[in-house]
mmCIF file of C-alpha atoms and ligand atoms in Angstrom:
data_model
loop_
_atom_site.group_PDB
_atom_site.id
_atom_site.type_symbol
_atom_site.label_atom_id
_atom_site.label_comp_id
_atom_site.label_asym_id
_atom_site.label_seq_id
_atom_site.Cartn_x
_atom_site.Cartn_y
_atom_site.Cartn_z
ATOM 1 C CA MET C 18 80.116 77.792 115.090
ATOM 2 C CA SER C 19 82.738 75.357 116.127
ATOM 3 C CA THR C 20 82.134 72.954 113.281
ATOM 4 C CA ALA C 21 85.421 72.174 111.589
ATOM 5 C CA GLY C 22 85.800 73.995 108.331
ATOM 6 C CA THR C 23 83.133 76.563 109.101
ATOM 7 C CA ARG C 24 84.342 80.058 108.401
ATOM 8 C CA MET C 25 83.695 82.713 110.973
ATOM 9 C CA VAL C 26 83.574 86.436 110.516
ATOM 10 C CA THR C 27 84.695 88.280 113.586
ATOM 11 C CA ARG C 28 85.066 91.766 112.226
ATOM 12 C CA SER C 29 84.273 93.418 108.968
ATOM 13 C CA TRP C 30 86.895 94.347 106.412
ATOM 14 C CA SER C 31 86.693 95.558 102.859
ATOM 15 C CA ARG C 32 87.800 92.662 100.708
ATOM 16 C CA GLY C 33 88.379 94.701 97.639
ATOM 17 C CA PRO C 34 86.438 95.188 94.466
ATOM 18 C CA GLY C 35 84.240 92.418 93.272
ATOM 19 C CA VAL C 36 84.848 90.105 96.149
ATOM 20 C CA GLY C 37 81.749 88.338 97.273
ATOM 21 C CA PRO C 38 80.779 85.080 98.856
ATOM 22 C CA ARG C 39 80.540 81.974 96.779
ATOM 23 C CA GLY C 40 77.102 81.380 95.499
ATOM 24 C CA SER C 41 76.235 85.052 95.658
ATOM 25 C CA GLY C 42 76.129 85.189 91.887
ATOM 26 C CA LYS C 43 78.985 87.675 91.820
ATOM 27 C CA GLU C 44 82.465 86.779 90.748
ATOM 28 C CA ALA C 45 85.027 87.559 93.389
ATOM 29 C CA ALA C 46 88.143 89.283 92.112
ATOM 30 C CA PRO C 47 91.534 88.511 93.645
ATOM 31 C CA LEU C 48 92.978 91.192 95.826
ATOM 32 C CA PRO C 49 96.143 92.914 94.681
ATOM 33 C CA ARG C 50 98.653 92.991 97.365
ATOM 34 C CA GLY C 51 99.721 94.338 98.904
ATOM 35 C CA LYS C 52 123.062 82.810 112.510
ATOM 36 C CA SER C 53 120.396 80.426 113.678
ATOM 37 C CA ALA C 54 117.836 81.999 115.829
ATOM 38 C CA SER C 55 118.168 79.265 118.373
ATOM 39 C CA ALA C 56 121.813 80.131 118.786
ATOM 40 C CA GLU C 57 120.980 83.660 119.763
ATOM 41 C CA GLY C 58 120.653 84.602 123.398
ATOM 42 C CA ARG C 59 117.219 85.586 124.603
ATOM 43 C CA LYS C 60 115.971 88.230 126.949
ATOM 44 C CA SER C 61 112.801 87.833 128.878
ATOM 45 C CA ASN C 62 109.881 89.715 127.410
ATOM 46 C CA HIS C 63 107.419 91.511 129.574
ATOM 47 C CA PRO C 64 103.784 92.076 128.840
ATOM 48 C CA VAL C 65 103.171 95.528 127.513
ATOM 49 C CA LYS C 66 100.011 97.517 127.112
ATOM 50 C CA ARG C 67 98.522 97.595 123.680
ATOM 51 C CA HIS C 68 96.656 100.581 122.338
ATOM 52 C CA ARG C 69 94.670 99.231 119.451
ATOM 53 C CA LYS C 70 92.544 101.334 117.218
ATOM 54 C CA THR C 71 89.221 100.056 116.078
ATOM 55 C CA GLN C 72 89.728 99.025 112.482
ATOM 56 C CA SER C 73 87.387 97.973 109.775
ATOM 57 C CA LEU C 74 88.689 94.519 109.076
ATOM 58 C CA LYS C 75 86.957 91.401 107.929
ATOM 59 C CA VAL C 76 88.640 88.317 109.209
ATOM 60 C CA ALA C 77 87.218 84.963 108.352
ATOM 61 C CA TYR C 78 88.803 81.917 109.847
ATOM 62 C CA GLU C 79 88.159 78.284 110.213
ATOM 63 C CA ALA C 80 87.577 76.167 113.250
ATOM 64 C CA SER C 81 89.619 73.462 111.578
ATOM 65 C CA ASP C 82 92.653 75.681 111.849
ATOM 66 C CA GLY C 83 92.618 75.493 115.582
ATOM 67 C CA GLU C 84 90.350 78.419 116.228
ATOM 68 C CA LYS C 85 87.453 77.839 118.533
ATOM 69 C CA GLY C 86 85.443 80.726 117.238
ATOM 70 C CA GLU C 87 85.539 82.646 120.470
ATOM 71 C CA GLY C 88 85.904 85.950 118.663
ATOM 72 C CA ILE C 89 88.644 88.437 119.377
ATOM 73 C CA LYS C 90 91.291 86.915 121.579
ATOM 74 C CA VAL C 91 93.205 89.042 124.054
ATOM 75 C CA PRO C 92 96.756 87.723 124.207
ATOM 76 C CA SER C 93 98.306 87.030 127.596
ATOM 77 C CA TRP C 94 101.699 87.930 126.199
ATOM 78 C CA GLU C 95 103.040 90.163 123.501
ATOM 79 C CA PRO C 96 106.579 91.132 122.588
ATOM 80 C CA GLN C 97 108.237 94.189 123.993
ATOM 81 C CA ASP C 98 108.394 97.138 121.599
ATOM 82 C CA TRP C 99 106.704 95.200 118.793
ATOM 83 C CA GLN C 100 104.607 98.149 117.689
ATOM 84 C CA GLN C 101 107.698 100.306 117.325
ATOM 85 C CA HIS C 102 109.491 97.459 115.503
ATOM 86 C CA LEU C 103 106.566 97.240 113.128
ATOM 87 C CA ALA C 104 106.361 100.978 112.553
ATOM 88 C CA ASN C 105 110.081 101.042 111.774
ATOM 89 C CA ILE C 106 109.794 98.129 109.360
ATOM 90 C CA ARG C 107 106.893 99.836 107.601
ATOM 91 C CA THR C 108 109.082 102.905 107.200
ATOM 92 C CA MET C 109 111.997 100.863 105.877
ATOM 93 C CA ARG C 110 109.648 99.077 103.461
ATOM 94 C CA SER C 111 107.858 102.196 102.299
ATOM 95 C CA GLU C 112 109.452 102.097 98.842
ATOM 96 C CA LYS C 113 108.005 98.630 98.184
ATOM 97 C CA ASP C 114 111.026 97.790 96.058
ATOM 98 C CA ALA C 115 111.989 94.354 97.385
ATOM 99 C CA PRO C 116 111.893 91.330 95.054
ATOM 100 C CA VAL C 117 108.781 90.046 96.825
ATOM 101 C CA ASP C 118 106.940 93.225 95.849
ATOM 102 C CA GLN C 119 107.403 92.552 92.163
ATOM 103 C CA LEU C 120 107.794 88.833 91.744
ATOM 104 C CA GLY C 121 106.016 87.100 94.595
ATOM 105 C CA ALA C 122 103.709 84.295 93.556
ATOM 106 C CA GLU C 123 100.726 86.435 94.443
ATOM 107 C CA HIS C 124 101.717 88.934 91.749
ATOM 108 C CA CYS C 125 101.959 86.456 88.860
ATOM 109 C CA TYR C 126 98.338 86.139 87.808
ATOM 110 C CA ASP C 127 96.749 87.885 84.848
ATOM 111 C CA ARG C 128 94.347 90.574 86.040
ATOM 112 C CA SER C 129 92.677 90.817 82.643
ATOM 113 C CA VAL C 130 91.159 87.328 82.671
ATOM 114 C CA PRO C 131 87.867 86.390 84.379
ATOM 115 C CA PRO C 132 88.043 86.238 88.198
ATOM 116 C CA LYS C 133 87.649 82.474 88.241
ATOM 117 C CA VAL C 134 90.680 82.102 85.986
ATOM 118 C CA GLN C 135 92.603 84.625 88.081
ATOM 119 C CA ARG C 136 91.991 82.505 91.156
ATOM 120 C CA TYR C 137 93.182 79.400 89.340
ATOM 121 C CA GLN C 138 96.324 81.240 88.288
ATOM 122 C CA VAL C 139 96.923 82.376 91.876
ATOM 123 C CA LEU C 140 96.728 78.783 93.052
ATOM 124 C CA LEU C 141 99.029 77.559 90.255
ATOM 125 C CA SER C 142 101.619 80.224 91.007
ATOM 126 C CA LEU C 143 101.563 79.271 94.686
ATOM 127 C CA MET C 144 102.043 75.601 93.803
ATOM 128 C CA LEU C 145 104.979 76.483 91.578
ATOM 129 C CA SER C 146 106.534 78.778 94.176
ATOM 130 C CA SER C 147 107.242 76.086 96.743
ATOM 131 C CA GLN C 148 111.020 75.557 97.057
ATOM 132 C CA THR C 149 111.505 77.957 94.154
ATOM 133 C CA LYS C 150 112.934 81.457 93.852
ATOM 134 C CA ASP C 151 110.460 84.196 93.014
ATOM 135 C CA GLN C 152 112.187 84.924 89.707
ATOM 136 C CA VAL C 153 111.912 81.287 88.594
ATOM 137 C CA THR C 154 108.233 81.111 89.541
ATOM 138 C CA ALA C 155 107.561 84.337 87.660
ATOM 139 C CA GLY C 156 109.283 82.963 84.543
ATOM 140 C CA ALA C 157 107.282 79.734 84.632
ATOM 141 C CA MET C 158 104.041 81.644 85.104
ATOM 142 C CA GLN C 159 104.896 83.894 82.201
ATOM 143 C CA ARG C 160 105.392 80.873 79.905
ATOM 144 C CA LEU C 161 102.182 79.236 81.096
ATOM 145 C CA ARG C 162 100.183 82.421 80.704
ATOM 146 C CA ALA C 163 101.513 82.915 77.173
ATOM 147 C CA ARG C 164 99.728 79.669 76.230
ATOM 148 C CA GLY C 165 96.569 80.561 78.098
ATOM 149 C CA LEU C 166 96.621 79.440 81.698
ATOM 150 C CA THR C 167 93.213 77.884 82.291
ATOM 151 C CA VAL C 168 92.081 74.596 83.771
ATOM 152 C CA ASP C 169 91.080 73.305 80.343
ATOM 153 C CA ASN C 170 94.363 74.249 78.722
ATOM 154 C CA ILE C 171 96.405 72.607 81.430
ATOM 155 C CA LEU C 172 94.387 69.413 81.232
ATOM 156 C CA GLN C 173 94.919 69.333 77.465
ATOM 157 C CA THR C 174 98.678 69.843 77.816
ATOM 158 C CA ASP C 175 100.742 66.662 77.919
ATOM 159 C CA ASP C 176 103.030 66.095 80.875
ATOM 160 C CA SER C 177 106.307 66.554 79.021
ATOM 161 C CA THR C 178 105.188 69.890 77.559
ATOM 162 C CA LEU C 179 103.956 71.057 80.956
ATOM 163 C CA GLY C 180 107.255 69.970 82.490
ATOM 164 C CA ALA C 181 109.213 71.952 79.893
ATOM 165 C CA LEU C 182 107.065 75.019 80.582
ATOM 166 C CA ILE C 183 107.548 75.029 84.331
ATOM 167 C CA TYR C 184 111.182 73.844 84.442
ATOM 168 C CA PRO C 185 113.316 74.712 86.441
ATOM 169 C CA VAL C 186 110.928 75.248 89.358
ATOM 170 C CA GLY C 187 111.765 73.098 92.348
ATOM 171 C CA PHE C 188 110.405 69.539 92.206
ATOM 172 C CA TRP C 189 109.012 70.250 88.748
ATOM 173 C CA ARG C 190 108.294 66.604 87.967
ATOM 174 C CA SER C 191 106.116 66.196 91.059
ATOM 175 C CA LYS C 192 104.478 69.531 90.381
ATOM 176 C CA VAL C 193 103.469 68.422 86.876
ATOM 177 C CA LYS C 194 101.625 65.526 88.475
ATOM 178 C CA TYR C 195 100.050 67.643 91.215
ATOM 179 C CA ILE C 196 98.992 70.400 88.821
ATOM 180 C CA LYS C 197 97.299 67.890 86.550
ATOM 181 C CA GLN C 198 95.526 66.137 89.430
ATOM 182 C CA THR C 199 94.456 69.389 91.056
ATOM 183 C CA SER C 200 93.216 70.820 87.755
ATOM 184 C CA ALA C 201 91.116 67.711 87.129
ATOM 185 C CA ILE C 202 89.549 68.017 90.606
ATOM 186 C CA LEU C 203 88.851 71.707 90.096
ATOM 187 C CA GLN C 204 87.163 70.986 86.787
ATOM 188 C CA GLN C 205 85.070 68.120 88.140
ATOM 189 C CA ASN C 206 84.139 69.453 91.559
ATOM 190 C CA TYR C 207 84.395 73.219 91.421
ATOM 191 C CA GLY C 208 83.414 74.164 87.890
ATOM 192 C CA GLY C 209 86.983 75.211 87.144
ATOM 193 C CA ASP C 210 87.160 77.554 90.144
ATOM 194 C CA ILE C 211 89.184 76.979 93.291
ATOM 195 C CA PRO C 212 87.572 76.090 96.623
ATOM 196 C CA ALA C 213 87.022 78.850 99.157
ATOM 197 C CA SER C 214 88.148 77.178 102.357
ATOM 198 C CA VAL C 215 91.524 76.224 103.741
ATOM 199 C CA ALA C 216 90.365 72.658 104.371
ATOM 200 C CA GLU C 217 89.233 72.127 100.787
ATOM 201 C CA LEU C 218 92.325 73.780 99.367
ATOM 202 C CA MET C 219 94.577 71.592 101.478
ATOM 203 C CA ALA C 220 92.759 68.522 100.204
ATOM 204 C CA LEU C 221 94.055 69.288 96.706
ATOM 205 C CA PRO C 222 97.199 67.385 95.632
ATOM 206 C CA GLY C 223 100.340 69.444 96.192
ATOM 207 C CA VAL C 224 98.638 72.190 98.220
ATOM 208 C CA GLY C 225 99.950 72.688 101.754
ATOM 209 C CA PRO C 226 98.772 74.957 104.571
ATOM 210 C CA LYS C 227 100.958 77.890 103.570
ATOM 211 C CA MET C 228 99.612 77.835 100.006
ATOM 212 C CA ALA C 229 96.057 77.392 101.222
ATOM 213 C CA HIS C 230 96.214 80.399 103.544
ATOM 214 C CA LEU C 231 97.845 82.525 100.853
ATOM 215 C CA ALA C 232 95.279 81.447 98.280
ATOM 216 C CA MET C 233 92.497 82.415 100.685
ATOM 217 C CA ALA C 234 94.073 85.825 101.185
ATOM 218 C CA VAL C 235 94.990 86.592 97.576
ATOM 219 C CA ALA C 236 92.286 84.798 95.607
ATOM 220 C CA TRP C 237 89.340 85.172 97.973
ATOM 221 C CA GLY C 238 90.359 88.191 100.033
ATOM 222 C CA THR C 239 89.846 86.212 103.212
ATOM 223 C CA VAL C 240 92.383 86.237 106.006
ATOM 224 C CA SER C 241 92.394 82.704 107.348
ATOM 225 C CA GLY C 242 95.686 82.816 109.207
ATOM 226 C CA ILE C 243 99.114 84.356 108.853
ATOM 227 C CA ALA C 244 99.337 83.302 105.276
ATOM 228 C CA ALA C 245 102.925 82.412 104.705
ATOM 229 C CA VAL C 246 105.537 82.229 107.365
ATOM 230 C CA ASP C 247 108.634 81.463 105.370
ATOM 231 C CA THR C 248 112.268 81.450 106.415
ATOM 232 C CA HIS C 249 112.433 85.267 106.354
ATOM 233 C CA VAL C 250 109.457 85.692 108.679
ATOM 234 C CA HIS C 251 110.719 82.853 110.877
ATOM 235 C CA ARG C 252 114.184 84.380 111.182
ATOM 236 C CA ILE C 253 113.060 87.949 111.802
ATOM 237 C CA ALA C 254 110.387 86.965 114.324
ATOM 238 C CA ASN C 255 113.046 85.186 116.351
ATOM 239 C CA ARG C 256 115.585 87.993 116.051
ATOM 240 C CA LEU C 257 113.062 90.554 117.248
ATOM 241 C CA ARG C 258 111.777 88.159 119.935
ATOM 242 C CA TRP C 259 108.323 88.173 118.439
ATOM 243 C CA THR C 260 107.859 84.635 119.672
ATOM 244 C CA LYS C 261 107.541 83.860 123.367
ATOM 245 C CA LYS C 262 110.100 81.077 123.019
ATOM 246 C CA VAL C 263 112.651 80.388 120.303
ATOM 247 C CA THR C 264 110.842 78.571 117.534
ATOM 248 C CA LYS C 265 112.439 75.895 115.408
ATOM 249 C CA SER C 266 110.378 75.985 112.239
ATOM 250 C CA PRO C 267 108.311 78.435 110.194
ATOM 251 C CA GLU C 268 105.165 76.519 111.112
ATOM 252 C CA GLU C 269 105.983 76.851 114.818
ATOM 253 C CA THR C 270 106.610 80.553 114.264
ATOM 254 C CA ARG C 271 103.254 80.951 112.522
ATOM 255 C CA ALA C 272 101.441 79.448 115.501
ATOM 256 C CA ALA C 273 103.466 81.595 117.933
ATOM 257 C CA LEU C 274 102.678 84.789 116.020
ATOM 258 C CA GLU C 275 98.988 83.981 115.702
ATOM 259 C CA ASP C 276 98.882 83.710 119.499
ATOM 260 C CA TRP C 277 99.390 87.418 119.977
ATOM 261 C CA LEU C 278 99.571 89.342 116.703
ATOM 262 C CA PRO C 279 96.309 91.262 116.112
ATOM 263 C CA ARG C 280 94.334 89.671 113.322
ATOM 264 C CA ASP C 281 94.071 92.883 111.395
ATOM 265 C CA LEU C 282 97.827 92.620 110.766
ATOM 266 C CA TRP C 283 97.879 89.015 109.563
ATOM 267 C CA SER C 284 97.440 89.856 105.911
ATOM 268 C CA GLU C 285 100.144 92.515 105.975
ATOM 269 C CA ILE C 286 102.872 90.858 107.966
ATOM 270 C CA ASN C 287 104.147 88.344 105.449
ATOM 271 C CA GLY C 288 104.955 90.715 102.594
ATOM 272 C CA LEU C 289 106.310 93.264 105.008
ATOM 273 C CA LEU C 290 108.752 90.907 106.702
ATOM 274 C CA VAL C 291 109.762 88.975 103.590
ATOM 275 C CA GLY C 292 110.840 92.181 101.866
ATOM 276 C CA PHE C 293 112.576 93.362 105.039
ATOM 277 C CA GLY C 294 114.428 90.041 105.115
ATOM 278 C CA GLN C 295 115.405 90.363 101.475
ATOM 279 C CA GLN C 296 116.779 93.868 101.818
ATOM 280 C CA ILE C 297 117.939 94.568 105.376
ATOM 281 C CA CYS C 298 117.532 91.772 107.900
ATOM 282 C CA LEU C 299 119.433 89.361 105.680
ATOM 283 C CA PRO C 300 119.986 85.738 106.724
ATOM 284 C CA VAL C 301 123.754 86.300 106.900
ATOM 285 C CA ARG C 302 125.285 89.656 107.845
ATOM 286 C CA PRO C 303 122.062 91.595 108.350
ATOM 287 C CA ARG C 304 122.423 95.303 107.699
ATOM 288 C CA CYS C 305 121.938 96.315 111.320
ATOM 289 C CA GLN C 306 123.829 99.563 110.807
ATOM 290 C CA THR C 307 121.103 100.800 108.502
ATOM 291 C CA CYS C 308 118.203 99.223 110.368
ATOM 292 C CA LEU C 309 115.848 101.552 112.232
ATOM 293 C CA ASN C 310 115.328 98.800 114.776
ATOM 294 C CA GLN C 311 118.972 98.515 115.722
ATOM 295 C CA ALA C 312 118.568 100.182 119.116
ATOM 296 C CA LEU C 313 115.528 98.060 119.944
ATOM 297 C CA CYS C 314 116.585 94.741 118.479
ATOM 298 C CA PRO C 315 117.815 92.091 120.935
ATOM 299 C CA ALA C 316 119.703 90.376 118.115
ATOM 300 C CA ALA C 317 121.490 93.424 116.720
ATOM 301 C CA GLU C 318 124.565 93.082 118.832
ATOM 302 C CA GLY C 319 127.062 90.484 117.785
ATOM 303 C CA LEU C 320 125.542 89.762 114.391
HETATM 304 S S1 LIG B 413 118.891 95.283 113.975
HETATM 305 FE FE1 LIG B 413 119.752 93.738 112.584
HETATM 306 S S2 LIG B 413 118.995 91.747 113.316
HETATM 307 FE FE2 LIG B 413 117.730 93.356 114.259
HETATM 308 S S3 LIG B 413 115.966 93.594 112.882
HETATM 309 FE FE3 LIG B 413 117.486 95.102 112.240
HETATM 310 S S4 LIG B 413 118.683 94.088 110.640
HETATM 311 FE FE4 LIG B 413 117.548 92.485 111.746
#
């Protein structure tokens, strides 16, 4: 099972209603969801014992993503106090009232349309969300959905109209081109659906690894990696010393987290940390005084 692009299932996890493998004859419904770090001083982190409960989790992943298919990996290192950090963040995020909870790209699709169209809308919203605030992505998706957001409709929409509909998302001109090209490929090669592997998704124009992993999680209910390590996750992981070394980019942080973070947490961690970063662990002047992790956080002092 080491063939690149081959998905592996290491544990079983309920994917949500209607989710089934491609070709099973059943439509799969998208799942609802749920100061420079390098400038900060670091403390050494010591291995700590982990007490993990057996969970019912289905995790499919791809050899092409760097996994060798060896099954559950026991990390040689994990951050000090990370379980308590996580429990505290869950408590602080219990209201689910951060912008990401309402407006994230994964919330912008229409749940009343057929599953195949929902998946297309998930992919479109992810493409629009790159370099774009959640509110702007949500507005563009609302305008597109009002006209009927399907592969056919997009292909019949001229570029200037499509541009006016998605403006002012970041790089909107390029996105018009990518959306058209991707929609044509989906129509020709996938019957209007989206592909169900990270490798195939990343082969689509304008779709990067972060979007591909998120699309797998939201549209197909398949955890293929830590879906989206953005600047919030990158910053917080470094502040809490959740990476063995200081990381310099979100992509580096994603790889560092995947080295030790239990797979059954991969689908949860992004939304949890993004909202935490929007509300408490802000980029500038984090609200350490109100943070439940203040006593445990190596970065709390001096911020
Ligand atoms: S104590 Fe401050 S820096 Fe540390 S996690 Fe909380 S808000 Fe972020």
